[in-house]
PDB file of C-alpha atoms in Angstrom:
ATOM      1  CA  ASP A  29     214.588 -66.431 -35.814  1.00  0.00           C
ATOM      2  CA  SER A  30     216.645 -67.651 -33.890  1.00  0.00           C
ATOM      3  CA  GLY A  31     215.495 -64.923 -31.275  1.00  0.00           C
ATOM      4  CA  VAL A  32     219.410 -64.054 -30.202  1.00  0.00           C
ATOM      5  CA  THR A  33     219.539 -60.487 -31.355  1.00  0.00           C
ATOM      6  CA  GLN A  34     223.227 -58.854 -32.164  1.00  0.00           C
ATOM      7  CA  THR A  35     223.341 -55.401 -33.257  1.00  0.00           C
ATOM      8  CA  PRO A  36     224.393 -53.477 -35.778  1.00  0.00           C
ATOM      9  CA  LYS A  37     224.723 -56.076 -38.444  1.00  0.00           C
ATOM     10  CA  HIS A  38     227.540 -54.517 -40.246  1.00  0.00           C
ATOM     11  CA  LEU A  39     230.063 -52.122 -38.873  1.00  0.00           C
ATOM     12  CA  ILE A  40     232.666 -50.840 -40.757  1.00  0.00           C
ATOM     13  CA  THR A  41     235.883 -49.113 -38.857  1.00  0.00           C
ATOM     14  CA  ALA A  42     239.410 -48.216 -39.533  1.00  0.00           C
ATOM     15  CA  THR A  43     242.759 -50.165 -37.739  1.00  0.00           C
ATOM     16  CA  GLY A  44     243.520 -48.541 -34.289  1.00  0.00           C
ATOM     17  CA  GLN A  45     240.072 -48.245 -33.129  1.00  0.00           C
ATOM     18  CA  ARG A  46     237.800 -49.956 -30.863  1.00  0.00           C
ATOM     19  CA  VAL A  47     234.568 -51.419 -31.338  1.00  0.00           C
ATOM     20  CA  THR A  48     231.362 -52.614 -29.405  1.00  0.00           C
ATOM     21  CA  LEU A  49     229.334 -55.253 -30.560  1.00  0.00           C
ATOM     22  CA  ARG A  50     226.140 -56.010 -28.563  1.00  0.00           C
ATOM     23  CA  CYS A  51     223.859 -59.671 -28.009  1.00  0.00           C
ATOM     24  CA  SER A  52     220.697 -59.998 -26.393  1.00  0.00           C
ATOM     25  CA  PRO A  53     219.618 -63.251 -25.375  1.00  0.00           C
ATOM     26  CA  ARG A  54     217.197 -65.257 -25.951  1.00  0.00           C
ATOM     27  CA  SER A  55     214.042 -64.769 -23.206  1.00  0.00           C
ATOM     28  CA  GLY A  56     214.974 -66.860 -20.044  1.00  0.00           C
ATOM     29  CA  ASP A  57     218.039 -68.126 -21.126  1.00  0.00           C
ATOM     30  CA  LEU A  58     221.220 -67.319 -19.048  1.00  0.00           C
ATOM     31  CA  SER A  59     224.377 -68.519 -21.074  1.00  0.00           C
ATOM     32  CA  VAL A  60     225.969 -66.587 -23.629  1.00  0.00           C
ATOM     33  CA  TYR A  61     228.858 -67.217 -26.124  1.00  0.00           C
ATOM     34  CA  TRP A  62     230.850 -65.379 -28.721  1.00  0.00           C
ATOM     35  CA  TYR A  63     232.694 -66.511 -31.805  1.00  0.00           C
ATOM     36  CA  GLN A  64     234.606 -65.405 -35.100  1.00  0.00           C
ATOM     37  CA  GLN A  65     234.355 -67.110 -38.126  1.00  0.00           C
ATOM     38  CA  SER A  66     236.912 -65.078 -40.641  1.00  0.00           C
ATOM     39  CA  LEU A  67     237.251 -66.967 -43.968  1.00  0.00           C
ATOM     40  CA  ASP A  68     240.871 -68.328 -42.300  1.00  0.00           C
ATOM     41  CA  GLN A  69     240.065 -69.592 -39.390  1.00  0.00           C
ATOM     42  CA  GLY A  70     236.488 -71.508 -39.705  1.00  0.00           C
ATOM     43  CA  LEU A  71     234.201 -70.445 -35.943  1.00  0.00           C
ATOM     44  CA  GLN A  72     236.464 -69.256 -33.511  1.00  0.00           C
ATOM     45  CA  PHE A  73     235.411 -70.023 -29.753  1.00  0.00           C
ATOM     46  CA  LEU A  74     235.905 -66.798 -28.171  1.00  0.00           C
ATOM     47  CA  ILE A  75     233.932 -66.244 -24.677  1.00  0.00           C
ATOM     48  CA  GLN A  76     231.356 -67.857 -23.275  1.00  0.00           C
ATOM     49  CA  TYR A  77     229.072 -65.988 -19.575  1.00  0.00           C
ATOM     50  CA  TYR A  78     226.567 -67.324 -17.681  1.00  0.00           C
ATOM     51  CA  ASN A  79     224.495 -65.951 -15.267  1.00  0.00           C
ATOM     52  CA  GLY A  80     226.469 -62.964 -15.629  1.00  0.00           C
ATOM     53  CA  GLU A  81     229.699 -64.284 -14.836  1.00  0.00           C
ATOM     54  CA  GLU A  82     232.726 -65.118 -17.955  1.00  0.00           C
ATOM     55  CA  ARG A  83     232.806 -68.956 -17.407  1.00  0.00           C
ATOM     56  CA  ALA A  84     235.204 -70.265 -20.622  1.00  0.00           C
ATOM     57  CA  LYS A  85     236.945 -68.528 -22.227  1.00  0.00           C
ATOM     58  CA  GLY A  86     238.828 -69.847 -25.707  1.00  0.00           C
ATOM     59  CA  ASN A  87     241.099 -68.031 -28.157  1.00  0.00           C
ATOM     60  CA  ILE A  88     240.366 -64.518 -27.442  1.00  0.00           C
ATOM     61  CA  LEU A  89     242.920 -61.979 -27.756  1.00  0.00           C
ATOM     62  CA  GLU A  90     243.574 -59.145 -24.969  1.00  0.00           C
ATOM     63  CA  ARG A  91     242.672 -56.439 -27.166  1.00  0.00           C
ATOM     64  CA  PHE A  92     239.027 -58.238 -27.175  1.00  0.00           C
ATOM     65  CA  SER A  93     237.421 -58.072 -24.134  1.00  0.00           C
ATOM     66  CA  ALA A  94     233.476 -59.310 -22.563  1.00  0.00           C
ATOM     67  CA  GLN A  95     230.731 -58.249 -20.414  1.00  0.00           C
ATOM     68  CA  GLN A  96     227.552 -60.062 -19.104  1.00  0.00           C
ATOM     69  CA  PHE A  97     224.889 -57.654 -17.623  1.00  0.00           C
ATOM     70  CA  PRO A  98     221.937 -58.399 -14.931  1.00  0.00           C
ATOM     71  CA  ASP A  99     220.077 -58.026 -17.825  1.00  0.00           C
ATOM     72  CA  LEU A 100     221.874 -60.994 -19.427  1.00  0.00           C
ATOM     73  CA  HIS A 101     222.144 -58.849 -22.479  1.00  0.00           C
ATOM     74  CA  SER A 102     225.954 -59.080 -23.322  1.00  0.00           C
ATOM     75  CA  GLU A 103     228.796 -56.632 -24.964  1.00  0.00           C
ATOM     76  CA  LEU A 104     232.186 -57.743 -26.820  1.00  0.00           C
ATOM     77  CA  ASN A 105     234.205 -55.161 -27.095  1.00  0.00           C
ATOM     78  CA  LEU A 106     237.460 -54.372 -29.877  1.00  0.00           C
ATOM     79  CA  SER A 107     239.870 -52.608 -29.152  1.00  0.00           C
ATOM     80  CA  SER A 108     243.214 -50.932 -31.280  1.00  0.00           C
ATOM     81  CA  LEU A 109     241.430 -53.371 -34.509  1.00  0.00           C
ATOM     82  CA  GLU A 110     243.257 -54.668 -37.132  1.00  0.00           C
ATOM     83  CA  LEU A 111     243.325 -55.709 -40.190  1.00  0.00           C
ATOM     84  CA  GLY A 112     243.039 -59.413 -39.215  1.00  0.00           C
ATOM     85  CA  ASP A 113     239.710 -59.139 -36.419  1.00  0.00           C
ATOM     86  CA  SER A 114     238.222 -58.197 -39.922  1.00  0.00           C
ATOM     87  CA  ALA A 115     235.148 -61.671 -40.150  1.00  0.00           C
ATOM     88  CA  LEU A 116     231.950 -62.237 -39.049  1.00  0.00           C
ATOM     89  CA  TYR A 117     231.333 -62.510 -34.850  1.00  0.00           C
ATOM     90  CA  PHE A 118     228.253 -64.245 -33.160  1.00  0.00           C
ATOM     91  CA  CYS A 119     226.486 -64.874 -30.558  1.00  0.00           C
ATOM     92  CA  ALA A 120     225.117 -67.686 -28.930  1.00  0.00           C
ATOM     93  CA  SER A 121     222.349 -68.360 -26.275  1.00  0.00           C
ATOM     94  CA  SER A 122     221.724 -71.096 -24.300  1.00  0.00           C
ATOM     95  CA  VAL A 123     219.773 -71.824 -21.580  1.00  0.00           C
ATOM     96  CA  GLU A 124     221.805 -74.250 -19.565  1.00  0.00           C
ATOM     97  CA  ASP A 125     226.368 -73.470 -18.714  1.00  0.00           C
ATOM     98  CA  ARG A 126     226.459 -75.590 -21.881  1.00  0.00           C
ATOM     99  CA  ASN A 127     226.087 -75.317 -25.507  1.00  0.00           C
ATOM    100  CA  THR A 128     223.015 -77.586 -25.767  1.00  0.00           C
ATOM    101  CA  GLU A 129     220.846 -76.701 -27.764  1.00  0.00           C
ATOM    102  CA  ALA A 130     222.528 -73.181 -28.169  1.00  0.00           C
ATOM    103  CA  PHE A 131     220.711 -70.897 -30.798  1.00  0.00           C
ATOM    104  CA  PHE A 132     223.144 -67.759 -32.675  1.00  0.00           C
ATOM    105  CA  GLY A 133     222.272 -64.892 -33.278  1.00  0.00           C
ATOM    106  CA  GLN A 134     222.633 -63.761 -38.005  1.00  0.00           C
ATOM    107  CA  GLY A 135     226.091 -61.938 -36.630  1.00  0.00           C
ATOM    108  CA  THR A 136     227.801 -58.818 -36.968  1.00  0.00           C
ATOM    109  CA  ARG A 137     229.423 -58.308 -39.958  1.00  0.00           C
ATOM    110  CA  LEU A 138     233.316 -56.411 -39.093  1.00  0.00           C
ATOM    111  CA  THR A 139     235.117 -54.357 -41.415  1.00  0.00           C
ATOM    112  CA  VAL A 140     238.477 -52.907 -40.412  1.00  0.00           C
ATOM    113  CA  VAL A 141     240.116 -50.634 -43.549  1.00  0.00           C
TER     114      VAL A 141
ATOM    115  CA  GLY B  25     243.710 -79.013 -27.930  1.00  0.00           C
ATOM    116  CA  GLN B  26     241.287 -80.200 -30.622  1.00  0.00           C
ATOM    117  CA  ASN B  27     241.243 -81.600 -33.950  1.00  0.00           C
ATOM    118  CA  ILE B  28     237.761 -81.925 -36.031  1.00  0.00           C
ATOM    119  CA  ASP B  29     238.633 -83.170 -39.640  1.00  0.00           C
ATOM    120  CA  GLN B  30     235.806 -83.124 -42.511  1.00  0.00           C
ATOM    121  CA  PRO B  31     235.806 -82.890 -46.035  1.00  0.00           C
ATOM    122  CA  THR B  32     235.554 -79.170 -47.580  1.00  0.00           C
ATOM    123  CA  GLU B  33     233.604 -79.384 -50.245  1.00  0.00           C
ATOM    124  CA  MET B  34     230.879 -82.565 -51.824  1.00  0.00           C
ATOM    125  CA  THR B  35     228.920 -82.253 -54.335  1.00  0.00           C
ATOM    126  CA  ALA B  36     225.362 -84.336 -55.024  1.00  0.00           C
ATOM    127  CA  THR B  37     222.658 -84.046 -56.782  1.00  0.00           C
ATOM    128  CA  GLU B  38     218.411 -83.327 -55.985  1.00  0.00           C
ATOM    129  CA  GLY B  39     217.407 -85.911 -54.295  1.00  0.00           C
ATOM    130  CA  ALA B  40     219.628 -88.748 -53.088  1.00  0.00           C
ATOM    131  CA  ILE B  41     221.788 -88.581 -50.552  1.00  0.00           C
ATOM    132  CA  VAL B  42     224.798 -88.145 -49.589  1.00  0.00           C
ATOM    133  CA  GLN B  43     227.261 -88.799 -46.074  1.00  0.00           C
ATOM    134  CA  ILE B  44     229.519 -86.272 -44.100  1.00  0.00           C
ATOM    135  CA  ASN B  45     232.815 -87.680 -42.186  1.00  0.00           C
ATOM    136  CA  CYS B  46     233.505 -85.607 -39.367  1.00  0.00           C
ATOM    137  CA  THR B  47     236.951 -87.538 -38.023  1.00  0.00           C
ATOM    138  CA  TYR B  48     237.928 -85.430 -34.246  1.00  0.00           C
ATOM    139  CA  GLN B  49     240.331 -86.296 -31.789  1.00  0.00           C
ATOM    140  CA  THR B  50     239.918 -83.683 -28.777  1.00  0.00           C
ATOM    141  CA  SER B  51     241.025 -83.199 -25.085  1.00  0.00           C
ATOM    142  CA  GLY B  52     237.615 -83.973 -23.469  1.00  0.00           C
ATOM    143  CA  PHE B  53     234.184 -84.744 -25.010  1.00  0.00           C
ATOM    144  CA  ASN B  54     231.155 -84.082 -23.999  1.00  0.00           C
ATOM    145  CA  GLY B  55     229.061 -84.297 -27.165  1.00  0.00           C
ATOM    146  CA  LEU B  56     228.700 -83.615 -31.496  1.00  0.00           C
ATOM    147  CA  PHE B  57     226.387 -81.595 -32.780  1.00  0.00           C
ATOM    148  CA  TRP B  58     225.966 -80.568 -36.276  1.00  0.00           C
ATOM    149  CA  TYR B  59     225.225 -77.201 -37.913  1.00  0.00           C
ATOM    150  CA  GLN B  60     224.069 -76.242 -40.838  1.00  0.00           C
ATOM    151  CA  GLN B  61     224.522 -72.860 -42.601  1.00  0.00           C
ATOM    152  CA  HIS B  62     224.204 -70.850 -45.095  1.00  0.00           C
ATOM    153  CA  ALA B  63     226.131 -68.733 -46.766  1.00  0.00           C
ATOM    154  CA  GLY B  64     226.084 -65.523 -44.364  1.00  0.00           C
ATOM    155  CA  GLU B  65     224.396 -66.903 -42.106  1.00  0.00           C
ATOM    156  CA  ALA B  66     224.471 -67.892 -38.556  1.00  0.00           C
ATOM    157  CA  PRO B  67     224.547 -71.527 -38.323  1.00  0.00           C
ATOM    158  CA  THR B  68     221.189 -73.504 -37.616  1.00  0.00           C
ATOM    159  CA  PHE B  69     221.129 -76.245 -34.781  1.00  0.00           C
ATOM    160  CA  LEU B  70     220.785 -80.093 -36.620  1.00  0.00           C
ATOM    161  CA  SER B  71     221.680 -82.570 -34.503  1.00  0.00           C
ATOM    162  CA  TYR B  72     222.985 -83.700 -31.123  1.00  0.00           C
ATOM    163  CA  ASN B  73     224.236 -87.007 -30.540  1.00  0.00           C
ATOM    164  CA  VAL B  74     226.318 -88.100 -27.012  1.00  0.00           C
ATOM    165  CA  LEU B  75     226.007 -91.619 -26.851  1.00  0.00           C
ATOM    166  CA  ASP B  76     227.217 -94.615 -29.877  1.00  0.00           C
ATOM    167  CA  GLY B  77     224.593 -95.061 -32.630  1.00  0.00           C
ATOM    168  CA  LEU B  78     222.400 -92.885 -35.385  1.00  0.00           C
ATOM    169  CA  GLU B  79     219.506 -90.510 -34.501  1.00  0.00           C
ATOM    170  CA  GLU B  80     217.803 -89.851 -37.011  1.00  0.00           C
ATOM    171  CA  LYS B  81     215.764 -86.352 -37.475  1.00  0.00           C
ATOM    172  CA  GLY B  82     213.537 -86.639 -40.420  1.00  0.00           C
ATOM    173  CA  ARG B  83     215.834 -86.427 -44.069  1.00  0.00           C
ATOM    174  CA  PHE B  84     219.192 -85.751 -41.471  1.00  0.00           C
ATOM    175  CA  SER B  85     220.568 -88.721 -39.566  1.00  0.00           C
ATOM    176  CA  SER B  86     223.666 -88.654 -37.376  1.00  0.00           C
ATOM    177  CA  PHE B  87     226.087 -91.517 -36.270  1.00  0.00           C
ATOM    178  CA  LEU B  88     228.999 -91.333 -33.029  1.00  0.00           C
ATOM    179  CA  SER B  89     231.134 -93.949 -32.575  1.00  0.00           C
ATOM    180  CA  ARG B  90     233.637 -92.890 -29.740  1.00  0.00           C
ATOM    181  CA  SER B  91     236.004 -94.954 -29.442  1.00  0.00           C
ATOM    182  CA  LYS B  92     236.358 -94.538 -33.378  1.00  0.00           C
ATOM    183  CA  GLY B  93     236.358 -90.545 -33.123  1.00  0.00           C
ATOM    184  CA  TYR B  94     234.502 -90.121 -35.563  1.00  0.00           C
ATOM    185  CA  SER B  95     230.579 -88.796 -36.785  1.00  0.00           C
ATOM    186  CA  TYR B  96     228.297 -88.464 -40.377  1.00  0.00           C
ATOM    187  CA  LEU B  97     226.336 -86.553 -40.942  1.00  0.00           C
ATOM    188  CA  LEU B  98     223.581 -88.537 -43.597  1.00  0.00           C
ATOM    189  CA  LEU B  99     221.263 -86.113 -45.932  1.00  0.00           C
ATOM    190  CA  LYS B 100     218.350 -88.201 -47.729  1.00  0.00           C
ATOM    191  CA  GLU B 101     216.472 -86.616 -51.000  1.00  0.00           C
ATOM    192  CA  LEU B 102     218.624 -83.864 -50.979  1.00  0.00           C
ATOM    193  CA  GLN B 103     217.322 -80.498 -52.058  1.00  0.00           C
ATOM    194  CA  MET B 104     218.818 -77.476 -53.622  1.00  0.00           C
ATOM    195  CA  LYS B 105     218.229 -75.800 -50.718  1.00  0.00           C
ATOM    196  CA  ASP B 106     220.497 -77.732 -48.809  1.00  0.00           C
ATOM    197  CA  SER B 107     223.187 -76.583 -50.836  1.00  0.00           C
ATOM    198  CA  ALA B 108     224.950 -74.465 -47.308  1.00  0.00           C
ATOM    199  CA  SER B 109     228.255 -75.409 -45.439  1.00  0.00           C
ATOM    200  CA  TYR B 110     227.899 -78.583 -42.193  1.00  0.00           C
ATOM    201  CA  LEU B 111     229.720 -78.077 -39.857  1.00  0.00           C
ATOM    202  CA  CYS B 112     230.986 -80.474 -36.883  1.00  0.00           C
ATOM    203  CA  ALA B 113     231.704 -79.798 -33.479  1.00  0.00           C
ATOM    204  CA  VAL B 114     232.896 -80.903 -31.319  1.00  0.00           C
ATOM    205  CA  GLU B 115     231.661 -80.085 -26.742  1.00  0.00           C
ATOM    206  CA  ASP B 116     233.908 -80.472 -24.106  1.00  0.00           C
ATOM    207  CA  TYR B 117     233.478 -76.846 -21.874  1.00  0.00           C
ATOM    208  CA  LYS B 118     233.253 -75.492 -25.330  1.00  0.00           C
ATOM    209  CA  LEU B 119     232.674 -75.665 -28.701  1.00  0.00           C
ATOM    210  CA  SER B 120     235.239 -76.665 -31.350  1.00  0.00           C
ATOM    211  CA  PHE B 121     234.161 -76.662 -34.865  1.00  0.00           C
ATOM    212  CA  GLY B 122     235.584 -78.127 -38.257  1.00  0.00           C
ATOM    213  CA  ALA B 123     236.025 -75.815 -40.698  1.00  0.00           C
ATOM    214  CA  GLY B 124     233.079 -76.923 -42.860  1.00  0.00           C
ATOM    215  CA  THR B 125     231.731 -78.292 -45.424  1.00  0.00           C
ATOM    216  CA  THR B 126     230.251 -76.791 -48.317  1.00  0.00           C
ATOM    217  CA  VAL B 127     227.594 -79.464 -49.559  1.00  0.00           C
ATOM    218  CA  THR B 128     225.940 -78.070 -53.669  1.00  0.00           C
ATOM    219  CA  VAL B 129     223.766 -80.050 -55.043  1.00  0.00           C
ATOM    220  CA  ARG B 130     222.868 -79.620 -58.445  1.00  0.00           C
ATOM    221  CA  ALA B 131     218.981 -80.798 -60.465  1.00  0.00           C
TER     222      ALA B 131
END
């Protein structure tokens, strides 16, 4: 157990819908990272927050957004869902503003039908 | 842009040694990570190289040559539980992952 908690573990939804994925980082970690892993794309960095502020952005679609709250948990919002958004979404956390020793949660498997 | 290459698959026998190579061309470099990922599970941190040379951690070792844009992960005394995907990742302001190498350990 990495100490990073993601909910829900599985999510099935229809195209066009909106979902919210939640991540609670390890105690004491200030950075949260979101990744998308699909079969044809591998693990892709989406976005990073550090202590409530957006720190870095990867190939995140405009339909996707995220935020980190004062208690440091983070949410990833996915809207106007398409079939191609079906993937595993991982959250990772680290103490510092860098990926050193980042720990991954178990992921949320999103299926868009 | 980021370009990180590693072999797609490797097969080895229990007790043997396997070396997974990773070459990279990236716009920035702060360090190189290796992660292990079992199917459907979270990636697990294995090693982190910042400077050139070999880092040894039990049965796993990782090597880095920054001038050559090259790293390898060495897995010794292979066990069945080592069957997994091994991900090479380069850090600049973010982590960029290779597609992963699926290692199958056979009895």
